[in-house]
Amino acid sequence: MNQTTLEELNQKFAIRDRLLFKAGPGGLTIAEIRHPGGEATVALHGGHVLAFRPHGQQPVLWLSRQARFETGGPIRGGIPVCWPWFADHPSDKAKPAHGFVRTTVWTVSAAETLADGSTRLKLSTADREETMKLWPHPFQLAIAVTVSDALRVGLTATNTGSEPFDCSGALHSYFNISAPANTRIKGLAEVAYLDKVDRMRRKLQDGDVSIDGETDRIYLDTTGACVIEDIGWQRRIDIAKTGSRTTVVWNPWVDKAAAMKDFGDDEYQTMVCVETANAHPDVVRLAPGESHTLEAVIRSGSMD
Ligand code: BG6
């Protein structure tokens, strides 16, 4: 459901030469954000960043050619927002994986040009009858997407109720790479992780992360930045973060890719997820009135 018509959105929030609302894939409402340093596309569906490309570079975010753009469904690629739980619901697997806000249509709350010239779009969503059935807590969630030659995505959760609640989540970022064989992820050496493809065994990362098979790892107690080095494209993607003590690395590889309808069979060769998360032991407890911001800052440039 659209908050309002495209015309009304543009009247209220468009910024000349910088930000325009349009009908995007599947008729979903998107904002196209342009800046001399880079451009991004954000869908109101899910508060989802679909694309980011610094000027003159390849796309930084990966989007599946089989992604579905349907009301009520998740979108494969870009930056899905997982909240208020990460992966399966802790006690009820019948509830939607990765929470419910990635399939909710968010509301535009602001669009502005900041003092440094970057363009920022803010969207929000809050509890309503359907969410209270899935998760019985009043909340307010805001996402701020700031575009320049870098992409800054900040997700702020606020407890608007009268009881504390626990939440987890992720900026489930999919990155575009030339090939896993060309790619190393730096920043996780010596970090302990839970290996989801090996019965959640706890392991220690030995050196950089390389992807040569199904990979689904929850790196624990890690607040540092990661760098994806891609020797195929001579490109590095830097992912700095705040408000997160978990980094998740995911590539479904052959069998899982083939099993997913919204993921091309060979596309595992072109992506890796490095997710800025609060997950598993890293749960955020919010007292009434309290807020927490999970933020990722993504930049890319040449490797030298
Ligand atoms: C990752 C999880 O974050 O997301 C994986 O660690 C999961 O276990 C993947 O398979 C994709 O999830 P979904 O619900 O978007 O298919």
Coordinates of N, CA, C and O in Angstrom, one line a residue, residues 1-131:
M1 N 0.8 -1.2 0.0 CA 0.0 0.0 0.0 C 0.9 1.3 0.0 O 1.8 1.4 0.8
N2 N 0.6 2.2 -0.9 CA 1.4 3.4 -0.9 C 0.9 4.4 0.1 O -0.3 4.5 0.4
Q3 N 1.9 5.0 0.7 CA 1.6 6.1 1.7 C 0.7 7.1 1.1 O -0.2 7.7 1.6
T4 N 1.0 7.4 -0.2 CA 0.3 8.5 -0.9 C 0.8 8.3 -2.3 O 1.5 7.4 -2.7
T5 N 0.3 9.2 -3.2 CA 0.6 9.0 -4.6 C 2.1 9.5 -4.9 O 2.6 10.3 -4.1
L6 N 2.6 9.1 -6.0 CA 4.0 9.5 -6.3 C 4.0 11.0 -6.4 O 5.0 11.6 -6.0
E7 N 2.9 11.6 -7.0 CA 2.9 13.0 -7.2 C 3.0 13.7 -5.8 O 3.8 14.7 -5.7
E8 N 2.2 13.2 -4.9 CA 2.3 13.8 -3.5 C 3.6 13.7 -2.9 O 4.1 14.6 -2.3
L9 N 4.2 12.5 -3.0 CA 5.5 12.2 -2.5 C 6.6 13.2 -3.0 O 7.4 13.8 -2.3
N10 N 6.5 13.4 -4.4 CA 7.5 14.3 -5.0 C 7.2 15.7 -4.6 O 8.2 16.5 -4.4
Q11 N 5.9 16.1 -4.5 CA 5.7 17.5 -4.1 C 6.3 17.8 -2.7 O 6.8 18.8 -2.5
K12 N 6.1 16.8 -1.9 CA 6.6 17.0 -0.5 C 8.1 16.8 -0.3 O 8.7 17.5 0.5
F13 N 8.7 15.8 -1.0 CA 10.0 15.4 -0.6 C 11.1 15.5 -1.7 O 12.3 15.3 -1.4
A14 N 10.7 15.6 -3.0 CA 11.7 15.6 -4.1 C 12.7 16.7 -3.9 O 12.3 17.8 -3.4
I15 N 13.9 16.5 -4.3 CA 15.0 17.5 -4.2 C 15.5 17.6 -5.7 O 16.0 16.6 -6.2
R16 N 15.4 18.8 -6.2 CA 15.8 18.9 -7.6 C 17.2 18.4 -7.9 O 18.1 18.7 -7.2
D17 N 17.3 17.6 -9.0 CA 18.5 16.9 -9.4 C 19.1 16.0 -8.4 O 20.2 15.4 -8.6
R18 N 18.4 15.7 -7.3 CA 19.0 14.9 -6.3 C 18.1 13.7 -5.9 O 18.6 12.6 -5.6
L19 N 16.8 13.9 -5.8 CA 16.0 12.9 -5.2 C 14.6 12.9 -5.8 O 13.9 13.9 -5.9
L20 N 14.2 11.7 -6.4 CA 12.9 11.7 -7.1 C 12.2 10.3 -6.8 O 12.9 9.3 -6.8
F21 N 11.0 10.3 -6.5 CA 10.2 9.1 -6.3 C 9.6 8.7 -7.7 O 9.2 9.5 -8.5
K22 N 9.7 7.3 -7.9 CA 9.2 6.8 -9.2 C 8.5 5.4 -8.9 O 8.7 4.9 -7.8
A23 N 7.9 4.9 -9.9 CA 7.4 3.5 -9.8 C 8.6 2.7 -10.3 O 9.2 2.8 -11.3
G24 N 9.0 1.7 -9.4 CA 10.2 0.9 -9.7 C 9.8 -0.5 -10.1 O 8.6 -0.7 -10.5
P25 N 10.7 -1.5 -10.1 CA 10.3 -2.8 -10.5 C 9.1 -3.3 -9.7 O 9.0 -3.1 -8.5
G26 N 8.2 -4.1 -10.4 CA 7.0 -4.6 -9.8 C 6.0 -3.5 -9.4 O 5.1 -3.8 -8.7
G27 N 6.3 -2.3 -9.8 CA 5.4 -1.2 -9.5 C 5.7 -0.6 -8.0 O 5.0 0.2 -7.6
L28 N 6.7 -1.2 -7.4 CA 7.0 -0.7 -6.0 C 7.5 0.8 -6.1 O 8.2 1.1 -7.0
T29 N 7.2 1.5 -5.1 CA 7.7 2.9 -5.1 C 9.1 3.0 -4.7 O 9.5 2.4 -3.6
I30 N 9.9 3.6 -5.5 CA 11.4 3.7 -5.2 C 11.8 5.2 -5.1 O 11.1 6.1 -5.8
A31 N 12.8 5.5 -4.4 CA 13.4 6.8 -4.5 C 14.8 6.7 -5.2 O 15.6 5.8 -4.9
E32 N 15.0 7.5 -6.2 CA 16.3 7.5 -6.9 C 17.0 8.7 -6.3 O 16.5 9.8 -6.4
I33 N 18.2 8.4 -5.8 CA 19.0 9.5 -5.1 C 20.3 9.7 -5.9 O 21.0 8.7 -6.2
R34 N 20.5 10.9 -6.3 CA 21.8 11.2 -7.1 C 22.6 12.2 -6.4 O 22.1 13.1 -5.7
H35 N 23.9 12.0 -6.5 CA 24.9 12.9 -5.9 C 26.1 12.9 -6.9 O 26.3 11.9 -7.5
P36 N 26.8 14.0 -7.0 CA 28.0 13.9 -7.9 C 28.9 12.8 -7.6 O 29.6 12.2 -8.5
G37 N 28.9 12.3 -6.3 CA 29.8 11.2 -6.0 C 29.2 9.8 -6.2 O 30.0 8.8 -6.2
G38 N 27.9 9.7 -6.3 CA 27.4 8.3 -6.4 C 25.8 8.4 -6.4 O 25.2 9.5 -6.3
E39 N 25.2 7.2 -6.7 CA 23.8 7.2 -6.8 C 23.2 5.9 -6.1 O 24.0 4.9 -6.0
A40 N 22.0 6.1 -5.6 CA 21.4 4.9 -4.9 C 19.9 4.9 -5.2 O 19.3 5.9 -5.6
T41 N 19.4 3.7 -5.0 CA 17.9 3.5 -5.2 C 17.4 2.9 -3.9 O 18.0 1.9 -3.4
V42 N 16.3 3.4 -3.4 CA 15.8 2.9 -2.1 C 14.3 2.6 -2.4 O 13.6 3.4 -2.9
A43 N 13.8 1.4 -2.0 CA 12.4 1.0 -2.1 C 11.7 1.3 -0.8 O 12.3 1.0 0.3
L44 N 10.5 1.9 -0.8 CA 9.8 2.0 0.4 C 9.4 0.7 1.0 O 9.3 0.5 2.2
H45 N 9.2 -0.3 0.1 CA 9.0 -1.7 0.5 C 10.3 -2.2 1.3 O 11.3 -2.3 0.7
G46 N 10.1 -2.4 2.6 CA 11.2 -2.9 3.3 C 12.2 -1.8 3.8 O 13.2 -2.2 4.5
G47 N 12.1 -0.6 3.4 CA 13.1 0.4 3.7 C 14.4 -0.1 3.1 O 15.5 0.0 3.7
H48 N 14.3 -0.6 1.9 CA 15.3 -1.5 1.3 C 16.2 -0.7 0.3 O 15.7 -0.2 -0.7
V49 N 17.5 -0.6 0.6 CA 18.4 0.0 -0.4 C 18.6 -1.1 -1.5 O 19.1 -2.2 -1.2
L50 N 18.2 -0.7 -2.7 CA 18.3 -1.7 -3.8 C 19.6 -1.6 -4.5 O 20.1 -2.6 -5.1
A51 N 20.2 -0.4 -4.6 CA 21.4 -0.2 -5.4 C 22.2 0.9 -4.9 O 21.7 1.9 -4.3
F52 N 23.5 0.8 -5.0 CA 24.5 1.9 -4.7 C 25.6 1.8 -5.7 O 26.2 0.7 -5.8
R53 N 26.0 2.9 -6.3 CA 27.1 2.9 -7.2 C 27.8 4.2 -7.2 O 27.2 5.3 -7.5
P54 N 29.1 4.2 -6.7 CA 29.8 5.5 -6.7 C 30.1 5.8 -8.2 O 30.2 4.9 -9.0
H55 N 30.2 7.1 -8.5 CA 30.3 7.6 -9.8 C 31.5 6.9 -10.5 O 32.6 6.8 -9.9
G56 N 31.3 6.3 -11.7 CA 32.4 5.7 -12.5 C 32.7 4.3 -12.1 O 33.7 3.7 -12.6
Q57 N 32.0 3.7 -11.1 CA 32.3 2.4 -10.7 C 31.2 1.4 -11.0 O 30.1 1.7 -11.4
Q58 N 31.6 0.1 -10.9 CA 30.6 -1.0 -11.0 C 29.6 -0.8 -9.8 O 30.0 -0.3 -8.7
P59 N 28.4 -1.4 -9.9 CA 27.5 -1.4 -8.7 C 28.2 -2.1 -7.5 O 28.9 -3.1 -7.7
V60 N 28.0 -1.5 -6.3 CA 28.6 -2.0 -5.1 C 27.7 -3.1 -4.5 O 28.2 -4.1 -4.0
L61 N 26.4 -2.8 -4.6 CA 25.4 -3.8 -4.1 C 25.0 -4.8 -5.2 O 24.8 -4.4 -6.3
W62 N 24.8 -6.0 -4.8 CA 24.3 -7.1 -5.7 C 22.8 -7.2 -5.6 O 22.3 -7.1 -4.5
L63 N 22.2 -7.4 -6.7 CA 20.7 -7.6 -6.7 C 20.5 -8.8 -7.7 O 21.0 -8.8 -8.8
S64 N 19.8 -9.8 -7.2 CA 19.6 -11.0 -8.1 C 18.8 -10.6 -9.3 O 17.8 -9.9 -9.2
R65 N 19.2 -11.2 -10.4 CA 18.3 -11.0 -11.6 C 17.0 -11.7 -11.5 O 16.1 -11.5 -12.2
Q66 N 16.9 -12.6 -10.5 CA 15.6 -13.3 -10.2 C 14.9 -12.7 -9.0 O 13.9 -13.4 -8.5
A67 N 15.3 -11.6 -8.5 CA 14.7 -11.0 -7.4 C 13.2 -10.8 -7.7 O 12.8 -10.4 -8.8
R68 N 12.4 -10.9 -6.7 CA 10.9 -10.7 -6.8 C 10.6 -9.3 -6.2 O 11.1 -9.1 -5.1
F69 N 9.8 -8.6 -6.8 CA 9.4 -7.3 -6.3 C 7.9 -7.3 -6.0 O 7.1 -6.9 -6.9
E70 N 7.5 -8.0 -5.0 CA 6.1 -8.3 -4.7 C 5.7 -7.8 -3.3 O 6.4 -8.0 -2.4
T71 N 4.5 -7.2 -3.3 CA 4.0 -6.8 -2.0 C 4.0 -8.0 -1.0 O 3.6 -9.1 -1.4
G72 N 4.5 -7.8 0.2 CA 4.5 -8.8 1.2 C 5.7 -9.8 1.1 O 5.8 -10.7 2.0
G73 N 6.5 -9.7 0.1 CA 7.6 -10.7 0.0 C 9.0 -10.0 0.1 O 9.1 -8.7 0.0
P74 N 10.0 -10.7 0.5 CA 11.4 -10.1 0.6 C 12.0 -9.9 -0.8 O 11.6 -10.6 -1.8
I75 N 13.0 -9.1 -0.9 CA 13.7 -8.8 -2.1 C 15.1 -9.4 -2.0 O 15.8 -9.1 -1.0
R76 N 15.6 -10.2 -3.0 CA 16.9 -10.8 -2.9 C 18.0 -9.9 -3.4 O 18.2 -9.8 -4.6
G77 N 18.7 -9.3 -2.5 CA 19.8 -8.4 -2.9 C 19.7 -7.1 -2.3 O 18.8 -6.9 -1.5
G78 N 20.6 -6.2 -2.6 CA 20.6 -4.9 -1.9 C 20.9 -5.0 -0.4 O 21.7 -5.8 0.0
I79 N 20.1 -4.2 0.4 CA 20.2 -4.3 1.8 C 18.9 -4.5 2.5 O 18.2 -3.6 2.9
P80 N 18.4 -5.8 2.6 CA 17.2 -6.0 3.3 C 17.4 -5.7 4.8 O 18.5 -5.8 5.3
V81 N 16.4 -5.1 5.4 CA 16.5 -4.8 6.9 C 15.8 -5.9 7.6 O 14.6 -6.2 7.5
C82 N 16.7 -6.6 8.4 CA 16.1 -7.7 9.2 C 15.9 -7.2 10.6 O 16.8 -6.6 11.3
W83 N 14.7 -7.3 11.1 CA 14.4 -6.8 12.5 C 12.9 -7.2 12.8 O 12.1 -7.2 11.9
P84 N 12.5 -7.5 14.0 CA 13.2 -7.4 15.3 C 13.9 -8.7 15.7 O 14.4 -8.8 16.8
W85 N 14.0 -9.7 14.7 CA 14.9 -10.8 15.0 C 15.6 -11.1 13.7 O 15.2 -10.8 12.6
F86 N 16.8 -11.8 13.9 CA 17.7 -12.2 12.8 C 17.5 -13.7 12.6 O 17.4 -14.4 13.5
A87 N 17.4 -14.0 11.3 CA 17.2 -15.4 10.9 C 15.9 -16.0 11.4 O 14.9 -15.2 11.5
D88 N 15.9 -17.2 12.0 CA 14.6 -17.7 12.5 C 14.2 -17.0 13.8 O 15.1 -16.6 14.6
H89 N 12.9 -16.9 14.0 CA 12.4 -16.4 15.3 C 13.0 -17.3 16.4 O 13.0 -18.6 16.2
P90 N 13.4 -16.8 17.5 CA 14.1 -17.6 18.5 C 13.2 -18.8 19.0 O 13.8 -19.8 19.4
S91 N 11.9 -18.6 19.1 CA 11.1 -19.7 19.6 C 10.0 -20.3 18.7 O 9.4 -21.3 19.0
D92 N 9.8 -19.6 17.6 CA 8.7 -20.0 16.7 C 9.1 -19.9 15.2 O 9.0 -18.8 14.6
K93 N 9.5 -21.0 14.7 CA 10.0 -21.0 13.3 C 8.9 -20.8 12.2 O 9.2 -20.5 11.1
A94 N 7.7 -20.8 12.7 CA 6.6 -20.5 11.7 C 6.5 -19.0 11.4 O 6.0 -18.5 10.4
K95 N 7.1 -18.2 12.3 CA 7.2 -16.7 12.0 C 8.2 -16.4 10.9 O 9.1 -17.1 10.7
P96 N 8.0 -15.3 10.2 CA 8.9 -15.0 9.1 C 10.3 -14.9 9.4 O 10.7 -14.3 10.5
A97 N 11.2 -15.5 8.6 CA 12.6 -15.4 8.8 C 13.1 -14.0 8.7 O 12.5 -13.2 7.9
H98 N 14.0 -13.6 9.6 CA 14.5 -12.2 9.6 C 13.5 -11.1 9.9 O 13.7 -10.0 9.6
G99 N 12.5 -11.5 10.7 CA 11.5 -10.5 11.1 C 10.5 -10.1 10.0 O 10.4 -10.7 9.0
F100 N 9.8 -9.0 10.3 CA 8.7 -8.6 9.4 C 8.9 -7.3 8.7 O 8.1 -6.9 7.9
V101 N 9.9 -6.5 9.1 CA 10.0 -5.2 8.5 C 10.5 -5.1 7.0 O 10.3 -4.2 6.3
R102 N 11.2 -6.2 6.6 CA 11.7 -6.2 5.2 C 10.6 -6.4 4.2 O 10.8 -6.3 3.0
T103 N 9.4 -6.8 4.7 CA 8.2 -7.0 3.8 C 7.1 -6.0 4.1 O 6.0 -6.1 3.6
T104 N 7.5 -4.9 4.9 CA 6.5 -3.9 5.2 C 6.8 -2.7 4.4 O 7.9 -2.4 4.1
V105 N 5.7 -1.9 3.9 CA 6.0 -0.7 3.2 C 6.2 0.4 4.3 O 5.4 0.6 5.2
W106 N 7.4 1.1 4.2 CA 7.7 2.1 5.1 C 7.2 3.5 4.6 O 6.8 3.6 3.5
T107 N 7.2 4.4 5.5 CA 6.7 5.8 5.3 C 7.9 6.7 5.1 O 8.8 6.7 5.9
V108 N 7.7 7.7 4.2 CA 8.8 8.7 4.0 C 8.6 9.7 5.1 O 7.5 10.2 5.3
S109 N 9.7 10.0 5.9 CA 9.6 11.0 6.9 C 10.4 12.3 6.6 O 10.1 13.3 7.1
A110 N 11.5 12.2 5.8 CA 12.2 13.4 5.5 C 13.2 13.1 4.3 O 13.6 11.9 4.1
A111 N 13.5 14.2 3.5 CA 14.5 14.1 2.5 C 15.2 15.4 2.6 O 14.6 16.5 2.6
E112 N 16.5 15.4 2.6 CA 17.3 16.6 2.8 C 18.7 16.6 2.3 O 19.2 15.5 2.1
T113 N 19.2 17.8 2.0 CA 20.6 17.9 1.6 C 21.4 18.3 2.9 O 21.0 19.3 3.5
L114 N 22.4 17.6 3.2 CA 23.1 17.9 4.5 C 24.2 18.9 4.2 O 24.5 19.2 3.0
A115 N 24.7 19.5 5.3 CA 25.7 20.6 5.1 C 26.9 20.2 4.3 O 27.5 21.0 3.6
D116 N 27.3 18.9 4.3 CA 28.4 18.4 3.5 C 28.0 18.1 2.1 O 28.8 17.6 1.3
G117 N 26.8 18.4 1.7 CA 26.3 18.2 0.3 C 25.7 16.8 0.1 O 25.1 16.5 -1.0
S118 N 25.8 15.9 1.0 CA 25.2 14.5 0.8 C 23.7 14.6 0.9 O 23.1 15.5 1.5
T119 N 23.1 13.6 0.3 CA 21.6 13.6 0.3 C 21.1 12.5 1.2 O 21.6 11.4 1.2
R120 N 20.1 12.9 2.1 CA 19.7 11.9 3.0 C 18.1 11.7 2.9 O 17.4 12.7 2.9
L121 N 17.7 10.4 2.9 CA 16.3 10.1 2.9 C 16.1 9.3 4.1 O 16.8 8.4 4.5
K122 N 15.0 9.7 4.8 CA 14.6 9.0 6.0 C 13.2 8.3 5.9 O 12.3 9.0 5.4
L123 N 13.1 7.1 6.3 CA 11.9 6.3 6.2 C 11.6 5.8 7.6 O 12.5 5.6 8.4
S124 N 10.4 5.5 7.9 CA 10.1 4.9 9.2 C 8.9 3.9 9.1 O 8.2 3.9 8.1
T125 N 8.8 3.1 10.1 CA 7.7 2.2 10.3 C 7.5 2.0 11.8 O 8.4 2.3 12.6
A126 N 6.4 1.5 12.2 CA 6.1 1.3 13.6 C 5.1 0.1 13.8 O 4.6 -0.4 12.8
D127 N 4.9 -0.2 15.0 CA 4.0 -1.3 15.4 C 2.6 -1.0 14.9 O 2.2 0.1 14.8
R128 N 1.9 -2.1 14.5 CA 0.5 -2.0 14.2 C -0.1 -3.3 14.5 O 0.6 -4.2 15.0
E129 N -1.4 -3.5 14.3 CA -2.1 -4.7 14.7 C -1.4 -6.0 14.2 O -1.1 -6.9 15.0
E130 N -1.0 -6.0 13.0 CA -0.4 -7.3 12.4 C 1.0 -7.5 13.1 O 1.3 -8.7 13.4
T131 N 1.7 -6.5 13.4 CA 3.1 -6.7 14.0 C 2.9 -7.1 15.5 O 3.7 -7.9 16.0

